[in-house]
mmCIF file of C-alpha atoms in Angstrom:
data_model
loop_
_atom_site.group_PDB
_atom_site.id
_atom_site.type_symbol
_atom_site.label_atom_id
_atom_site.label_comp_id
_atom_site.label_asym_id
_atom_site.label_seq_id
_atom_site.Cartn_x
_atom_site.Cartn_y
_atom_site.Cartn_z
ATOM 1 C CA UNK A 1 29.645 -7.595 -13.338
ATOM 2 C CA UNK A 2 27.422 -5.274 -12.250
ATOM 3 C CA UNK A 3 24.755 -6.335 -9.767
ATOM 4 C CA UNK A 4 20.987 -5.544 -11.737
ATOM 5 C CA UNK A 5 18.773 -6.627 -8.060
ATOM 6 C CA UNK A 6 16.119 -4.251 -7.271
ATOM 7 C CA UNK A 7 12.591 -4.005 -5.772
ATOM 8 C CA UNK A 8 10.241 -1.060 -6.337
ATOM 9 C CA UNK A 9 7.146 -1.079 -4.867
ATOM 10 C CA UNK A 10 5.084 1.617 -5.881
ATOM 11 C CA UNK A 11 0.719 2.410 -4.821
ATOM 12 C CA UNK A 12 -1.964 2.076 -6.379
ATOM 13 C CA UNK A 13 -1.584 3.444 -10.059
ATOM 14 C CA UNK A 14 1.032 6.032 -9.386
ATOM 15 C CA UNK A 15 4.140 5.328 -11.724
ATOM 16 C CA UNK A 16 6.843 6.557 -9.601
ATOM 17 C CA UNK A 17 7.553 3.639 -6.543
ATOM 18 C CA UNK A 18 7.185 5.111 -3.524
ATOM 19 C CA UNK A 19 10.362 2.850 -2.358
ATOM 20 C CA UNK A 20 13.114 0.800 -3.612
ATOM 21 C CA UNK A 21 15.230 -1.318 -1.920
ATOM 22 C CA UNK A 22 18.150 -3.790 -2.847
ATOM 23 C CA UNK A 23 16.654 -7.380 -1.796
ATOM 24 C CA UNK A 24 16.372 -8.720 0.225
ATOM 25 C CA UNK A 25 14.114 -5.478 2.597
ATOM 26 C CA UNK A 26 12.204 -5.401 6.356
ATOM 27 C CA UNK A 27 10.168 -2.015 6.121
ATOM 28 C CA UNK A 28 6.911 -0.558 8.283
ATOM 29 C CA UNK A 29 5.035 0.521 5.672
ATOM 30 C CA UNK A 30 2.429 3.041 7.872
ATOM 31 C CA UNK A 31 -0.920 2.875 6.138
ATOM 32 C CA UNK A 32 -1.853 6.025 8.411
ATOM 33 C CA UNK A 33 -0.433 8.342 5.000
ATOM 34 C CA UNK A 34 -3.560 6.497 2.743
ATOM 35 C CA UNK A 35 -6.902 8.295 2.768
ATOM 36 C CA UNK A 36 -9.335 4.639 3.817
ATOM 37 C CA UNK A 37 -10.542 3.026 0.762
ATOM 38 C CA UNK A 38 -9.441 -0.130 -0.927
ATOM 39 C CA UNK A 39 -5.731 0.259 -2.301
ATOM 40 C CA UNK A 40 -2.999 -1.793 -4.592
ATOM 41 C CA UNK A 41 0.502 -1.955 -3.790
ATOM 42 C CA UNK A 42 2.983 -3.324 -6.498
ATOM 43 C CA UNK A 43 5.935 -4.894 -5.936
ATOM 44 C CA UNK A 44 8.033 -5.072 -9.226
ATOM 45 C CA UNK A 45 11.379 -7.195 -8.430
ATOM 46 C CA UNK A 46 14.298 -7.300 -10.713
ATOM 47 C CA UNK A 47 16.721 -10.335 -10.944
ATOM 48 C CA UNK A 48 20.463 -9.779 -11.633
ATOM 49 C CA UNK A 49 19.798 -10.475 -15.296
ATOM 50 C CA UNK A 50 18.010 -8.292 -15.542
ATOM 51 C CA UNK A 51 14.537 -10.255 -16.155
ATOM 52 C CA UNK A 52 11.809 -8.937 -13.846
ATOM 53 C CA UNK A 53 8.698 -9.878 -11.903
ATOM 54 C CA UNK A 54 5.131 -8.163 -10.620
ATOM 55 C CA UNK A 55 3.381 -9.014 -8.169
ATOM 56 C CA UNK A 56 0.033 -6.788 -6.838
ATOM 57 C CA UNK A 57 -1.549 -6.943 -3.745
ATOM 58 C CA UNK A 58 -4.888 -5.371 -3.123
ATOM 59 C CA UNK A 59 -5.859 -4.196 0.414
ATOM 60 C CA UNK A 60 -8.961 -1.458 2.683
ATOM 61 C CA UNK A 61 -7.849 0.845 4.948
ATOM 62 C CA UNK A 62 -9.573 2.013 7.047
ATOM 63 C CA UNK A 63 -7.263 4.317 9.772
ATOM 64 C CA UNK A 64 -11.198 6.199 10.076
ATOM 65 C CA UNK A 65 -13.839 5.410 12.886
ATOM 66 C CA UNK A 66 -16.156 2.606 12.341
ATOM 67 C CA UNK A 67 -18.908 3.172 11.341
ATOM 68 C CA UNK A 68 -22.321 1.257 11.400
ATOM 69 C CA UNK A 69 -25.817 1.479 9.218
ATOM 70 C CA UNK A 70 -28.829 -0.698 10.921
ATOM 71 C CA UNK A 71 -31.611 -0.421 9.189
ATOM 72 C CA UNK A 72 -30.414 -0.132 5.192
ATOM 73 C CA UNK A 73 -28.513 -3.101 4.260
ATOM 74 C CA UNK A 74 -25.927 -3.468 1.226
ATOM 75 C CA UNK A 75 -27.996 -3.440 -2.798
ATOM 76 C CA UNK A 76 -31.572 -3.513 -0.513
ATOM 77 C CA UNK A 77 -34.585 -2.551 -2.822
ATOM 78 C CA UNK A 78 -35.846 -0.293 -0.790
ATOM 79 C CA UNK A 79 -39.781 1.390 -1.450
ATOM 80 C CA UNK A 80 -41.266 3.252 1.323
ATOM 81 C CA UNK A 81 -39.953 5.306 4.601
ATOM 82 C CA UNK A 82 -36.921 3.534 6.513
ATOM 83 C CA UNK A 83 -35.329 5.013 9.484
ATOM 84 C CA UNK A 84 -31.674 3.607 9.530
ATOM 85 C CA UNK A 85 -29.615 4.121 12.835
ATOM 86 C CA UNK A 86 -25.526 5.433 12.068
ATOM 87 C CA UNK A 87 -22.840 4.766 14.082
ATOM 88 C CA UNK A 88 -19.481 5.845 13.954
ATOM 89 C CA UNK A 89 -17.260 5.990 16.655
ATOM 90 C CA UNK A 90 -13.198 5.626 16.364
ATOM 91 C CA UNK A 91 -9.361 3.696 18.309
ATOM 92 C CA UNK A 92 -8.551 7.124 19.572
ATOM 93 C CA UNK A 93 -7.247 6.657 23.186
ATOM 94 C CA UNK A 94 -8.843 8.827 25.351
ATOM 95 C CA UNK A 95 -8.281 8.719 29.008
ATOM 96 C CA UNK A 96 -12.541 9.093 30.064
ATOM 97 C CA UNK A 97 -14.098 6.938 28.322
ATOM 98 C CA UNK A 98 -17.684 7.367 27.335
ATOM 99 C CA UNK A 99 -20.038 4.814 27.040
ATOM 100 C CA UNK A 100 -22.116 6.814 24.817
ATOM 101 C CA UNK A 101 -22.434 5.723 21.267
ATOM 102 C CA UNK A 102 -20.489 3.130 21.557
ATOM 103 C CA UNK A 103 -21.939 0.433 20.888
ATOM 104 C CA UNK A 104 -24.974 0.212 18.449
ATOM 105 C CA UNK A 105 -28.496 -0.525 19.685
ATOM 106 C CA UNK A 106 -29.715 -2.947 18.577
ATOM 107 C CA UNK A 107 -33.674 -4.664 19.120
ATOM 108 C CA UNK A 108 -33.558 -8.445 21.214
ATOM 109 C CA UNK A 109 -33.974 -11.280 18.950
ATOM 110 C CA UNK A 110 -37.519 -12.483 18.240
ATOM 111 C CA UNK A 111 -35.729 -16.544 20.155
ATOM 112 C CA UNK A 112 -35.127 -14.545 23.242
ATOM 113 C CA UNK A 113 -38.363 -13.976 23.465
ATOM 114 C CA UNK A 114 -39.777 -17.288 22.357
ATOM 115 C CA UNK A 115 -37.879 -18.705 24.673
ATOM 116 C CA UNK A 116 -38.511 -16.045 27.772
ATOM 117 C CA UNK A 117 -41.775 -16.939 26.874
ATOM 118 C CA UNK A 118 -42.141 -20.405 26.782
ATOM 119 C CA UNK A 119 -40.097 -21.003 29.695
ATOM 120 C CA UNK A 120 -42.699 -18.273 31.722
ATOM 121 C CA UNK A 121 -45.472 -20.636 29.863
ATOM 122 C CA UNK A 122 -44.223 -23.960 31.501
ATOM 123 C CA UNK A 123 -43.459 -22.489 35.180
ATOM 124 C CA UNK A 124 -47.519 -20.715 35.172
ATOM 125 C CA UNK A 125 -48.404 -24.776 33.848
ATOM 126 C CA UNK A 126 -46.483 -27.161 36.573
ATOM 127 C CA UNK A 127 -47.947 -24.822 39.080
ATOM 128 C CA UNK A 128 -51.043 -24.327 37.856
ATOM 129 C CA UNK A 129 -51.298 -28.644 37.781
ATOM 130 C CA UNK A 130 -48.661 -29.184 40.348
ATOM 131 C CA UNK A 131 -49.094 -26.517 43.350
ATOM 132 C CA UNK A 132 -52.587 -27.377 44.758
ATOM 133 C CA UNK A 133 -52.719 -29.914 47.948
ATOM 134 C CA UNK A 134 -54.642 -32.423 46.160
ATOM 135 C CA UNK A 135 -51.191 -33.785 43.608
ATOM 136 C CA UNK A 136 -48.565 -33.535 47.071
ATOM 137 C CA UNK A 137 -47.737 -36.573 48.521
ATOM 138 C CA UNK A 138 -44.910 -37.246 51.580
ATOM 139 C CA UNK A 139 -42.454 -39.800 51.145
ATOM 140 C CA UNK A 140 -42.627 -40.016 55.039
#
């Protein structure tokens, strides 16, 4: 009796499989040859008695540089001029690390400003109230 077991692997809606194996199989999937974006891996397995099983795995490829946008959120409604900062950086290895453009410029959060101002206010209150000689009491 002939063994009909096989595994065919398709990418997106391509009718031709990019790989066909006899089970079990272990292979390396190279995502660098696929354009960035959403894709789907479709695995079709045939059992020894001719029954077919299908598994679809959606995934996203992001081989290009990471893009960060500050000033505009997805699906945000805007009605006037808005400043937008766009930064892109990749993970390519180079011998020289350039600091410029490797981080996203962000403002200091409001809660840090409130914390700093409350600390300064308490320090001024303490200096005014307890730094005069009238309030100094010696333990000796």
